[in-house]
Short mmCIF file of C-alpha atoms in Angstrom, two decimals:
data_model
loop_
_atom_site.label_atom_id
_atom_site.label_comp_id
_atom_site.label_asym_id
_atom_site.label_seq_id
_atom_site.Cartn_x
_atom_site.Cartn_y
_atom_site.Cartn_z
CA MET A 1 15.86 -46.65 45.55
CA ASP A 2 18.05 -44.36 47.68
CA ASP A 3 15.63 -41.96 48.95
CA ALA A 4 18.30 -39.70 50.39
CA ALA A 5 19.46 -38.89 46.88
CA TYR A 6 16.12 -37.20 45.93
CA LEU A 7 14.29 -34.21 47.20
CA LEU A 8 10.94 -36.20 47.05
CA GLY A 9 11.09 -40.04 47.26
CA ALA A 10 7.91 -42.15 47.04
CA ARG A 11 8.32 -45.92 47.42
CA ALA A 12 5.69 -48.68 47.14
CA ILE A 13 2.76 -46.32 47.37
CA HIS A 14 -0.73 -48.04 47.55
CA LYS A 15 -4.03 -46.11 47.16
CA SER A 16 -7.46 -47.56 46.77
CA PHE A 17 -11.05 -45.90 46.51
CA GLY A 18 -13.35 -48.62 47.58
CA ALA A 19 -12.63 -51.74 45.38
CA THR A 20 -10.85 -49.84 42.90
CA HIS A 21 -6.99 -50.01 43.20
CA VAL A 22 -5.49 -46.78 41.70
CA LEU A 23 -1.94 -47.19 42.88
CA ARG A 24 -0.36 -50.58 43.51
CA GLY A 25 3.26 -50.11 44.62
CA THR A 26 4.13 -47.09 42.74
CA ASP A 27 7.75 -45.73 42.87
CA PHE A 28 8.47 -41.99 42.02
CA ALA A 29 11.54 -39.87 42.66
CA VAL A 30 12.62 -36.48 41.76
CA ALA A 31 15.92 -34.65 42.21
CA ALA A 32 16.67 -30.94 42.89
CA GLY A 33 17.31 -29.05 39.73
CA GLU A 34 15.72 -31.46 37.28
CA ILE A 35 12.59 -31.27 35.07
CA HIS A 36 10.89 -34.62 35.50
CA ALA A 37 8.09 -35.68 33.17
CA LEU A 38 5.16 -37.83 34.77
CA LEU A 39 3.61 -39.99 32.02
CA GLY A 40 0.88 -42.51 31.67
CA GLY A 41 -2.32 -42.95 30.19
CA ASN A 42 -5.64 -41.40 31.51
CA GLY A 43 -6.54 -43.27 34.71
CA ALA A 44 -2.97 -44.46 35.41
CA GLY A 45 -2.81 -42.93 38.60
CA LYS A 46 -0.70 -39.60 37.95
CA SER A 47 -3.25 -37.28 39.69
CA THR A 48 -3.60 -39.46 42.67
CA LEU A 49 0.13 -39.79 43.16
CA LEU A 50 0.64 -36.05 42.98
CA LYS A 51 -2.14 -35.36 45.59
CA ILE A 52 -0.50 -37.98 47.83
CA ALA A 53 3.15 -36.11 47.20
CA THR A 54 1.68 -32.83 48.16
CA GLY A 55 0.04 -34.22 51.44
CA SER A 56 -3.55 -33.48 50.26
CA LEU A 57 -4.43 -37.23 50.04
CA ARG A 58 -3.74 -40.00 52.38
CA ARG A 59 -1.81 -43.00 51.20
CA ASP A 60 -3.08 -46.46 52.28
CA ALA A 61 0.67 -47.93 52.20
CA GLY A 62 4.27 -47.05 51.15
CA HIS A 63 6.91 -44.62 52.18
CA LEU A 64 7.23 -40.80 51.24
CA ARG A 65 10.16 -38.70 52.00
CA TYR A 66 10.76 -35.10 51.29
CA ARG A 67 14.06 -33.27 51.89
CA GLY A 68 15.21 -36.52 53.80
CA LEU A 69 12.40 -36.48 56.25
CA ASP A 70 9.50 -39.06 56.42
CA ILE A 71 6.03 -37.55 55.62
CA ASP A 72 2.83 -38.80 57.24
CA ALA A 73 0.13 -37.59 54.88
CA ALA A 74 -2.32 -38.47 57.55
CA GLU A 75 -1.20 -35.29 59.55
CA GLY A 76 -2.72 -33.09 56.58
CA ALA A 77 0.53 -31.22 55.90
CA SER A 78 -0.28 -28.46 53.28
CA ALA A 79 1.48 -28.35 50.22
CA ARG A 80 2.98 -24.96 51.21
CA ASP A 81 4.16 -26.52 54.41
CA LEU A 82 6.05 -29.27 52.33
CA GLY A 83 7.62 -26.60 50.13
CA ILE A 84 5.51 -28.05 47.20
CA ALA A 85 3.33 -26.00 44.68
CA VAL A 86 0.90 -27.32 42.38
CA VAL A 87 0.02 -25.31 39.27
CA HIS A 88 -3.09 -26.57 37.79
CA GLN A 89 -4.86 -25.79 34.36
CA GLU A 90 -7.49 -23.83 36.42
CA MET A 91 -5.29 -21.86 38.62
CA ALA A 92 -5.96 -20.90 42.27
CA LEU A 93 -5.53 -17.07 41.74
CA LEU A 94 -8.19 -14.41 42.81
CA PRO A 95 -9.16 -12.53 39.63
CA ALA A 96 -10.38 -9.35 41.29
CA LEU A 97 -7.17 -8.71 43.04
CA THR A 98 -4.26 -7.23 41.56
CA VAL A 99 -0.86 -9.16 40.91
CA ALA A 100 1.03 -7.72 43.89
CA GLU A 101 -2.06 -8.72 46.05
CA ASN A 102 -2.11 -12.21 44.86
CA ILE A 103 1.53 -12.79 45.20
CA HIS A 104 1.69 -11.40 48.78
CA LEU A 105 -1.63 -13.17 49.82
CA PRO A 106 -0.11 -16.39 51.54
CA HIS A 107 2.00 -14.01 53.58
CA GLN A 108 -1.09 -12.69 55.26
CA ARG A 109 -0.82 -15.06 57.96
CA ARG A 110 -3.97 -13.81 59.96
CA GLY A 111 -7.36 -12.76 58.38
CA ALA A 112 -7.39 -9.54 60.58
CA ALA A 113 -3.61 -8.55 59.83
CA LEU A 114 -3.10 -5.14 58.47
CA PHE A 115 -2.57 -5.33 54.51
CA ARG A 116 -0.02 -2.81 53.65
CA PRO A 117 -0.07 -2.05 49.93
CA ARG A 118 3.48 -0.76 49.66
CA ASP A 119 5.04 -3.86 51.56
CA ALA A 120 2.96 -6.10 49.28
CA ALA A 121 4.07 -4.26 46.15
CA LEU A 122 7.82 -4.33 47.18
CA HIS A 123 7.60 -8.08 48.01
CA ALA A 124 5.61 -8.88 44.75
CA ARG A 125 8.10 -7.11 42.53
CA ALA A 126 11.02 -8.67 43.93
CA ALA A 127 9.28 -12.26 43.76
CA LEU A 128 8.09 -11.66 40.11
CA ALA A 129 11.33 -10.01 38.91
CA GLU A 130 13.24 -13.30 39.44
CA ILE A 131 11.22 -14.89 36.69
CA ASP A 132 10.29 -11.99 34.51
CA ALA A 133 11.75 -8.65 35.14
CA ASP A 134 9.66 -6.83 32.51
CA PHE A 135 6.53 -8.32 33.67
CA ALA A 136 7.18 -7.28 36.89
CA ALA A 137 7.94 -3.74 36.13
CA THR A 138 4.65 -3.34 34.22
CA SER A 139 2.01 -5.39 35.77
CA LEU A 140 1.99 -5.33 39.46
CA HIS A 141 -1.07 -3.25 39.60
CA ARG A 142 -3.14 -5.02 37.15
CA ARG A 143 -5.96 -7.13 37.97
CA VAL A 144 -5.39 -10.88 37.47
CA GLY A 145 -8.53 -11.43 35.73
CA GLU A 146 -7.23 -9.08 32.95
CA LEU A 147 -4.01 -11.04 32.30
CA THR A 148 -3.31 -13.75 29.75
CA LEU A 149 -3.15 -17.49 30.72
CA HIS A 150 0.58 -17.37 30.33
CA GLU A 151 0.66 -14.25 32.57
CA ARG A 152 -1.42 -15.87 35.18
CA GLN A 153 0.90 -18.88 35.24
CA LEU A 154 4.04 -16.47 36.05
CA VAL A 155 2.03 -15.10 38.85
CA GLU A 156 1.14 -18.42 40.23
CA ILE A 157 4.66 -19.68 39.90
CA SER A 158 6.08 -16.54 41.48
CA ARG A 159 3.54 -16.60 44.48
CA ALA A 160 4.78 -20.29 45.08
CA LEU A 161 8.30 -19.57 45.13
CA SER A 162 7.92 -16.60 47.16
CA ALA A 163 6.21 -18.80 49.72
CA GLY A 164 9.21 -21.14 49.76
CA ALA A 165 8.39 -23.87 47.28
CA GLN A 166 11.48 -25.86 46.15
CA MET A 167 9.29 -28.13 43.96
CA LEU A 168 6.83 -27.24 41.34
CA LEU A 169 4.05 -29.59 40.10
CA LEU A 170 2.72 -28.46 36.79
CA ASP A 171 -0.55 -30.26 35.40
CA GLU A 172 -0.73 -29.68 31.63
CA PRO A 173 0.42 -26.07 31.74
CA THR A 174 0.60 -25.59 28.01
CA ALA A 175 -3.00 -26.89 27.17
CA ASN A 176 -4.21 -23.41 26.36
CA LEU A 177 -1.05 -21.60 25.44
CA THR A 178 0.21 -20.32 22.11
CA ALA A 179 3.41 -21.74 20.90
CA ALA A 180 5.26 -18.48 21.71
CA GLU A 181 3.84 -18.53 25.19
CA THR A 182 4.80 -22.06 25.69
CA GLU A 183 8.34 -21.30 24.76
CA ARG A 184 8.30 -18.44 27.13
CA LEU A 185 7.10 -20.69 29.99
CA PHE A 186 9.69 -23.26 29.18
CA ALA A 187 12.55 -20.50 29.40
CA VAL A 188 11.29 -19.76 32.77
CA LEU A 189 11.40 -23.28 33.89
CA ARG A 190 14.72 -24.13 32.67
CA ARG A 191 16.18 -20.97 34.38
CA LEU A 192 14.37 -22.13 37.67
CA ALA A 193 15.76 -25.58 37.48
CA GLY A 194 19.29 -24.74 36.36
CA GLU A 195 19.87 -21.41 38.34
CA ARG A 196 17.90 -21.85 41.45
CA GLY A 197 17.82 -25.93 41.76
CA ILE A 198 13.99 -25.94 41.76
CA ALA A 199 12.57 -29.48 40.90
CA ILE A 200 9.91 -29.52 38.40
CA VAL A 201 7.32 -32.28 37.70
CA PHE A 202 5.82 -31.74 34.19
CA VAL A 203 2.57 -33.64 33.54
CA SER A 204 1.73 -33.39 29.68
CA HIS A 205 0.32 -35.48 26.77
CA ARG A 206 2.26 -33.56 24.08
CA MET A 207 5.13 -35.57 23.22
CA ARG A 208 6.96 -33.00 21.27
CA GLU A 209 6.92 -30.63 24.38
CA ILE A 210 7.88 -33.42 26.96
CA ARG A 211 10.93 -33.84 24.72
CA GLN A 212 11.68 -30.13 24.71
CA ILE A 213 11.49 -29.64 28.34
CA ALA A 214 12.07 -32.70 30.44
CA ASP A 215 15.37 -34.50 31.39
CA VAL A 216 13.97 -37.86 32.73
CA CYS A 217 10.57 -39.67 32.86
CA THR A 218 8.55 -41.80 34.97
CA ILE A 219 5.78 -43.78 33.30
CA LEU A 220 2.66 -45.15 35.15
CA ARG A 221 0.68 -48.07 33.83
CA ASP A 222 -2.42 -49.38 35.90
CA GLY A 223 -0.99 -47.91 39.08
CA VAL A 224 2.60 -49.18 38.98
CA SER A 225 5.78 -47.66 37.66
CA ALA A 226 6.30 -49.22 34.12
CA VAL A 227 9.42 -46.97 33.79
CA PHE A 228 11.29 -45.36 36.66
CA ARG A 229 13.55 -42.31 36.21
CA ALA A 230 14.58 -43.04 32.52
CA PRO A 231 16.26 -40.49 30.64
CA LEU A 232 14.01 -39.36 27.85
CA ALA A 233 16.84 -39.50 25.28
CA THR A 234 16.97 -43.45 25.68
CA LEU A 235 13.25 -43.79 24.90
CA SER A 236 11.54 -43.40 21.53
CA ASP A 237 7.95 -42.43 21.21
CA GLY A 238 6.97 -46.08 20.58
CA ASP A 239 8.86 -47.21 23.70
CA ILE A 240 6.79 -44.55 25.62
CA VAL A 241 3.39 -45.64 24.09
CA ALA A 242 4.17 -49.27 24.83
CA ALA A 243 5.30 -48.62 28.40
CA MET A 244 1.88 -46.99 28.95
CA GLY A 245 0.27 -50.09 27.76
CA GLN A 246 -1.99 -48.37 25.14
CA SER A 247 -2.56 -49.63 21.72
CA ALA A 248 -2.09 -47.62 18.48
CA ALA A 249 -5.74 -48.07 17.47
CA VAL A 250 -8.85 -49.65 18.80
CA ALA A 251 -9.26 -52.42 16.40
CA ALA A 252 -12.58 -53.43 17.88
CA ALA A 253 -14.18 -49.97 17.61
CA GLY A 254 -17.53 -50.41 16.09
CA THR A 255 -17.53 -54.14 15.83
CA SER A 256 -19.97 -54.66 18.53
CA ALA A 257 -22.21 -51.93 17.42
CA ALA A 258 -21.72 -51.38 13.82
CA PRO A 259 -22.06 -47.76 12.57
CA SER A 260 -25.09 -47.12 10.38
CA ALA A 261 -24.44 -43.57 9.07
CA ALA A 262 -25.30 -43.70 5.50
CA ALA A 263 -27.28 -46.21 3.50
CA ALA A 264 -26.09 -46.61 -0.13
CA ASP A 265 -28.60 -44.19 -1.25
CA ASP A 266 -28.07 -41.71 1.35
CA VAL A 267 -24.92 -40.05 -0.06
CA ALA A 268 -25.86 -36.40 -0.44
CA ALA A 269 -23.25 -34.08 0.57
CA PHE A 270 -23.43 -31.42 3.25
CA ALA A 271 -22.00 -27.95 2.27
CA VAL A 272 -21.40 -24.72 4.15
CA ALA A 273 -20.97 -21.52 2.30
CA ARG A 274 -20.39 -17.66 3.03
CA ASP A 275 -19.10 -14.74 0.93
CA GLY A 276 -18.17 -16.90 -2.04
CA VAL A 277 -16.39 -19.46 0.00
CA ARG A 278 -18.04 -23.06 -0.06
CA LEU A 279 -16.82 -25.88 1.91
CA GLU A 280 -17.96 -29.44 0.81
CA LEU A 281 -18.46 -32.05 3.31
CA PRO A 282 -19.04 -35.36 1.44
CA PRO A 283 -19.61 -38.69 3.19
CA GLY A 284 -16.54 -40.63 4.25
CA ARG A 285 -14.29 -37.75 4.19
CA ILE A 286 -12.51 -35.71 7.12
CA VAL A 287 -12.56 -31.98 6.58
CA GLY A 288 -10.28 -29.81 8.76
CA LEU A 289 -10.67 -26.21 10.42
CA ALA A 290 -7.56 -24.40 11.32
CA GLY A 291 -7.07 -21.23 12.88
CA ALA A 292 -8.14 -19.10 16.00
CA PRO A 293 -11.57 -19.54 17.35
CA ALA A 294 -12.77 -16.39 15.58
CA GLY A 295 -12.99 -18.53 12.30
CA PRO A 296 -13.96 -22.03 12.97
CA LEU A 297 -16.46 -21.27 15.85
CA PRO A 298 -19.17 -19.44 13.83
CA LEU A 299 -19.15 -21.82 11.07
CA ILE A 300 -19.50 -24.81 13.76
CA GLU A 301 -22.22 -22.94 15.50
CA ALA A 302 -24.12 -22.62 12.11
CA VAL A 303 -23.57 -26.23 11.30
CA THR A 304 -24.86 -27.51 14.71
CA GLY A 305 -27.68 -25.19 15.17
CA ALA A 306 -26.22 -23.32 18.12
CA ARG A 307 -26.35 -19.93 16.81
CA ARG A 308 -28.14 -18.12 13.93
CA GLY A 309 -26.92 -15.09 12.03
CA THR A 310 -23.40 -16.09 11.49
CA GLY A 311 -23.46 -15.56 7.70
CA TRP A 312 -22.86 -19.31 6.91
CA CYS A 313 -25.41 -21.08 5.06
CA VAL A 314 -25.82 -24.89 5.54
CA SER A 315 -27.31 -27.12 2.68
CA ARG A 316 -27.35 -30.70 2.04
CA GLY A 317 -27.80 -32.03 -1.50
CA GLY A 318 -28.52 -28.56 -2.82
CA ASP A 319 -31.37 -27.87 -0.33
CA THR A 320 -30.83 -25.32 2.32
CA LEU A 321 -31.06 -26.45 5.84
CA ASP A 322 -32.97 -24.40 8.53
CA LEU A 323 -31.12 -25.27 11.63
CA ARG A 324 -32.86 -23.54 14.28
CA SER A 325 -31.43 -25.49 17.42
CA PRO A 326 -29.02 -28.26 17.96
CA LEU A 327 -32.11 -30.48 18.28
CA SER A 328 -32.93 -29.64 14.77
CA ALA A 329 -29.29 -30.33 13.69
CA VAL A 330 -29.38 -33.79 15.25
CA ARG A 331 -32.84 -34.63 13.47
CA HIS A 332 -30.97 -33.71 10.30
CA GLY A 333 -28.21 -36.24 11.05
CA ILE A 334 -25.65 -33.76 12.38
CA GLY A 335 -23.78 -34.58 15.80
CA LEU A 336 -21.29 -32.67 17.76
CA VAL A 337 -18.56 -33.52 20.18
CA SER A 338 -18.04 -30.25 22.01
CA GLY A 339 -14.71 -29.01 23.09
CA ASP A 340 -16.08 -28.19 26.36
CA ARG A 341 -16.29 -31.69 27.75
CA ALA A 342 -17.45 -30.66 31.22
CA GLY A 343 -19.92 -28.08 30.32
CA LYS A 344 -21.49 -29.08 27.07
CA GLY A 345 -20.36 -32.80 26.59
CA ILE A 346 -20.55 -35.23 29.53
CA LEU A 347 -23.84 -35.45 31.39
CA ALA A 348 -22.23 -35.47 34.65
CA ALA A 349 -25.42 -36.23 36.88
CA LEU A 350 -26.34 -39.20 34.53
CA PRO A 351 -24.73 -42.60 34.46
CA ILE A 352 -22.47 -43.87 31.87
CA VAL A 353 -25.25 -45.96 30.18
CA ASP A 354 -27.19 -42.63 29.61
CA ASN A 355 -24.05 -40.83 28.31
CA LEU A 356 -23.60 -43.40 25.82
CA MET A 357 -27.14 -43.89 24.56
CA ALA A 358 -27.81 -40.02 24.52
CA ALA A 359 -27.45 -39.41 20.75
CA THR A 360 -29.45 -42.44 20.01
CA ARG A 361 -32.53 -41.46 22.18
CA VAL A 362 -32.51 -37.94 20.81
CA GLN A 363 -32.61 -39.46 17.14
CA ARG A 364 -35.08 -42.16 18.07
CA ARG A 365 -37.09 -40.02 20.59
CA ARG A 366 -36.58 -42.34 23.45
CA LEU A 367 -36.53 -41.62 27.03
CA LEU A 368 -36.16 -44.86 28.80
CA VAL A 369 -33.36 -47.45 28.80
CA ARG A 370 -34.44 -50.54 27.12
CA ARG A 371 -32.64 -53.86 27.95
CA SER A 372 -31.15 -53.91 24.25
CA GLU A 373 -29.62 -50.54 25.07
CA SER A 374 -27.90 -51.64 28.33
CA ASP A 375 -26.64 -54.67 26.25
CA GLU A 376 -25.32 -52.39 23.42
CA ALA A 377 -23.82 -50.02 25.87
CA ALA A 378 -22.14 -52.81 27.74
CA GLY A 379 -20.68 -54.13 24.37
CA LEU A 380 -19.29 -50.69 23.47
CA LEU A 381 -17.44 -50.51 26.90
CA GLY A 382 -15.94 -53.73 26.20
CA ALA A 383 -14.89 -53.20 22.53
CA LEU A 384 -13.47 -49.73 23.51
CA ARG A 385 -11.71 -51.21 26.51
CA ILE A 386 -13.29 -48.72 28.85
CA LYS A 387 -12.86 -49.83 32.54
CA ALA A 388 -15.92 -48.92 34.51
CA ALA A 389 -17.26 -50.29 37.79
CA SER A 390 -20.63 -50.56 36.02
CA LEU A 391 -22.89 -48.94 33.48
CA TRP A 392 -24.76 -47.20 36.30
CA ALA A 393 -21.35 -45.42 37.56
CA LEU A 394 -21.12 -41.83 36.98
CA PRO A 395 -18.71 -40.43 34.30
CA SER A 396 -16.76 -38.72 37.04
CA SER A 397 -15.56 -42.08 38.06
CA LEU A 398 -13.60 -42.19 34.67
CA SER A 399 -10.47 -40.32 33.58
CA GLY A 400 -10.89 -37.45 31.30
CA GLY A 401 -9.59 -39.20 28.36
CA THR A 402 -11.95 -42.10 29.02
CA GLN A 403 -14.78 -39.71 29.19
CA GLN A 404 -13.67 -38.17 25.70
CA LYS A 405 -14.03 -41.67 24.36
CA LEU A 406 -17.60 -41.67 25.62
CA LEU A 407 -18.49 -38.42 23.90
CA ILE A 408 -17.26 -40.14 20.44
CA ALA A 409 -18.63 -43.46 21.18
CA ARG A 410 -22.15 -42.14 21.79
CA TRP A 411 -22.20 -41.45 18.02
CA LEU A 412 -21.24 -44.90 16.88
CA ASP A 413 -24.66 -46.36 16.45
CA PRO A 414 -26.59 -45.03 14.80
CA ALA A 415 -23.71 -42.85 13.49
CA PRO A 416 -24.66 -39.35 12.05
CA ARG A 417 -24.38 -38.21 8.46
CA LEU A 418 -22.05 -35.43 9.87
CA LEU A 419 -20.16 -35.39 13.05
CA VAL A 420 -18.51 -32.08 14.10
CA LEU A 421 -15.49 -32.48 16.38
CA GLU A 422 -14.21 -29.42 18.44
CA GLU A 423 -10.69 -30.04 19.85
CA PRO A 424 -11.61 -33.68 20.56
CA THR A 425 -8.12 -34.81 21.73
CA ARG A 426 -7.25 -31.66 23.89
CA GLY A 427 -5.66 -32.72 27.07
CA VAL A 428 -5.52 -36.60 26.37
CA ASP A 429 -2.53 -38.84 26.29
CA ILE A 430 -0.89 -39.98 22.96
CA GLY A 431 -2.37 -43.59 23.30
CA THR A 432 -5.83 -42.41 23.88
CA LYS A 433 -5.41 -39.98 20.92
CA ARG A 434 -4.69 -42.94 18.72
CA ASP A 435 -7.80 -44.69 20.24
CA LEU A 436 -10.05 -41.64 19.27
CA TYR A 437 -8.55 -41.49 15.91
CA ALA A 438 -9.71 -45.12 15.38
CA LEU A 439 -13.13 -44.34 16.46
CA VAL A 440 -13.14 -41.48 14.08
CA ARG A 441 -11.97 -43.63 11.18
CA ALA A 442 -14.75 -46.25 11.97
CA LEU A 443 -17.37 -43.72 11.45
CA VAL A 444 -15.62 -42.51 8.21
CA ALA A 445 -15.52 -46.08 6.96
CA ALA A 446 -19.39 -46.30 7.49
CA GLY A 447 -19.96 -43.03 5.62
CA THR A 448 -20.08 -40.24 7.98
CA ALA A 449 -18.55 -36.89 7.12
CA ILE A 450 -16.43 -35.45 9.65
CA LEU A 451 -15.76 -31.73 10.32
CA TRP A 452 -12.62 -31.48 12.65
CA TRP A 453 -11.42 -28.22 14.45
CA SER A 454 -7.93 -28.65 15.94
CA THR A 455 -5.05 -26.32 16.97
CA GLU A 456 -2.70 -29.35 16.65
CA TYR A 457 -1.57 -28.94 13.07
CA ALA A 458 0.15 -32.40 13.14
CA GLU A 459 -3.16 -33.82 13.87
CA LEU A 460 -4.83 -32.34 11.02
CA ALA A 461 -2.14 -33.05 8.63
CA GLU A 462 -2.31 -36.82 9.63
CA LEU A 463 -6.07 -37.00 9.40
CA CYS A 464 -7.77 -34.54 7.06
CA ASP A 465 -8.36 -34.83 3.31
CA VAL A 466 -8.80 -30.93 3.07
CA VAL A 467 -8.33 -28.14 5.46
CA LEU A 468 -10.00 -24.71 5.44
CA ALA A 469 -7.70 -22.11 7.07
CA PHE A 470 -8.65 -18.92 8.90
CA ASP A 471 -6.33 -16.18 9.87
CA SER A 472 -6.12 -14.69 13.42
CA LYS A 473 -9.05 -12.38 12.65
CA GLY A 474 -11.33 -15.05 11.55
CA THR A 475 -11.21 -14.36 7.81
CA VAL A 476 -11.01 -17.37 5.35
CA ASN A 477 -7.33 -17.69 3.96
CA GLY A 478 -7.84 -20.54 1.63
CA PHE A 479 -7.86 -24.25 1.40
CA LEU A 480 -5.15 -26.86 1.88
CA HIS A 481 -5.56 -30.25 0.12
CA ARG A 482 -3.84 -33.71 0.76
CA PRO A 483 -0.88 -34.19 0.20
CA ASP A 484 -0.02 -30.58 0.77
CA ILE A 485 -1.40 -30.38 4.29
CA ASP A 486 1.73 -30.07 6.69
CA GLU A 487 2.38 -28.01 9.81
CA ALA A 488 4.47 -25.29 8.05
CA ARG A 489 1.80 -24.83 5.37
CA LEU A 490 -0.98 -24.61 7.99
CA ALA A 491 1.05 -22.17 10.24
CA HIS A 492 1.67 -19.89 7.10
CA ALA A 493 -2.05 -20.06 6.18
CA THR A 494 -3.26 -19.25 9.73
CA GLY A 495 -0.40 -17.10 11.00
CA MET A 496 -0.31 -19.22 14.08
CA VAL A 497 2.10 -21.90 15.15
CA ALA A 498 0.48 -24.93 16.74
#
């Protein structure tokens, strides 16, 4: 690799955390003016590589050059000093300050320096106008906490560029954007790369978006560069999945711990009804919810016992269920994989074994780990190909996608009669998505009914037998049945484009 030809060149990078080897000779290089997709399965080493590139993490071995100069991460150079800016999903803006104040903040070199609002406004307007003149003209004095996510991204990008950044690292920047906001962001990124020569590293798990925005890609697999700077046009989706080293399904899912959702005589269907609308949830079916949160969330809260008074009535076999709490829902055989993985899903302070066995203990009223449970949990890890130091390691030692596997795997045995999934594949790579689909299909094969809310319409079209669509105000707008479920019809029924 000719390091001099690239704005950033990383060669043979190694990084370990204790006995865990995260990067094992990784190569990565980005040229000025290109949009470069950094791909890889969860846990492949993407985040670690980016932290090393910004100087926030020390590498164990390897060579790193930026703008033709060797970088010694041990000296602790900041990302701003290097001319590299990182835009995370959770942005580092101050919500109580205005747009102008946030953009000008890095230029306040001393805490005691006099802040001049007029100078800050002039500087911020000039910086923001380079990427969105209309937004600069109308929003300088708005508080950042009042902005949409897309607008906050523009502020963060503008702040980085005004501080001299020549490279932007964007980590899942579209995860919570609408389709229209995503396209506006892409227009900004294309203009920055094409007109100003800014190098952009784009991390995403959404294949369609990757192909829309990126020129070339590097694919990490187990800490090495399985693909180095390949033009995306030369790779099929299958090539990318294969390079990531991930299967299209988890063939062994459920084999070590066979789901036991419904006995042959336990086939009564759940149903949810409101205002003349009745949604049937029969065993072994996948029922989808489409639309903005105002529609699906109240229904989900009613089904899972999270909130009463939503107007939705839940029944099973014709008998109305009094679901006063999530615990009562679990006792009726209803499980939930929350869309808030960190806040309501993963038990961060408890080890992996407790996370895997949490649903079983609630259903069976168990508090202590039995030897049989440890063996069962170990079998699940093996069947799902989850790499963990031990059953007693904390979930934080696993990648986000692997944590998501844990949340679904905890329901494999004993499987619930009904499992509710809130955006279960958000922020996971394409290979892990297929693994999660396989887990769900294993539950369906055992008789579990699935209620699946997703804003990815391609996902609903692939998996669901029927979809209940809500408009943007949360009003029911009709049912779609297979084979008439496709992205265009879902977009029309919800008024939203996924």
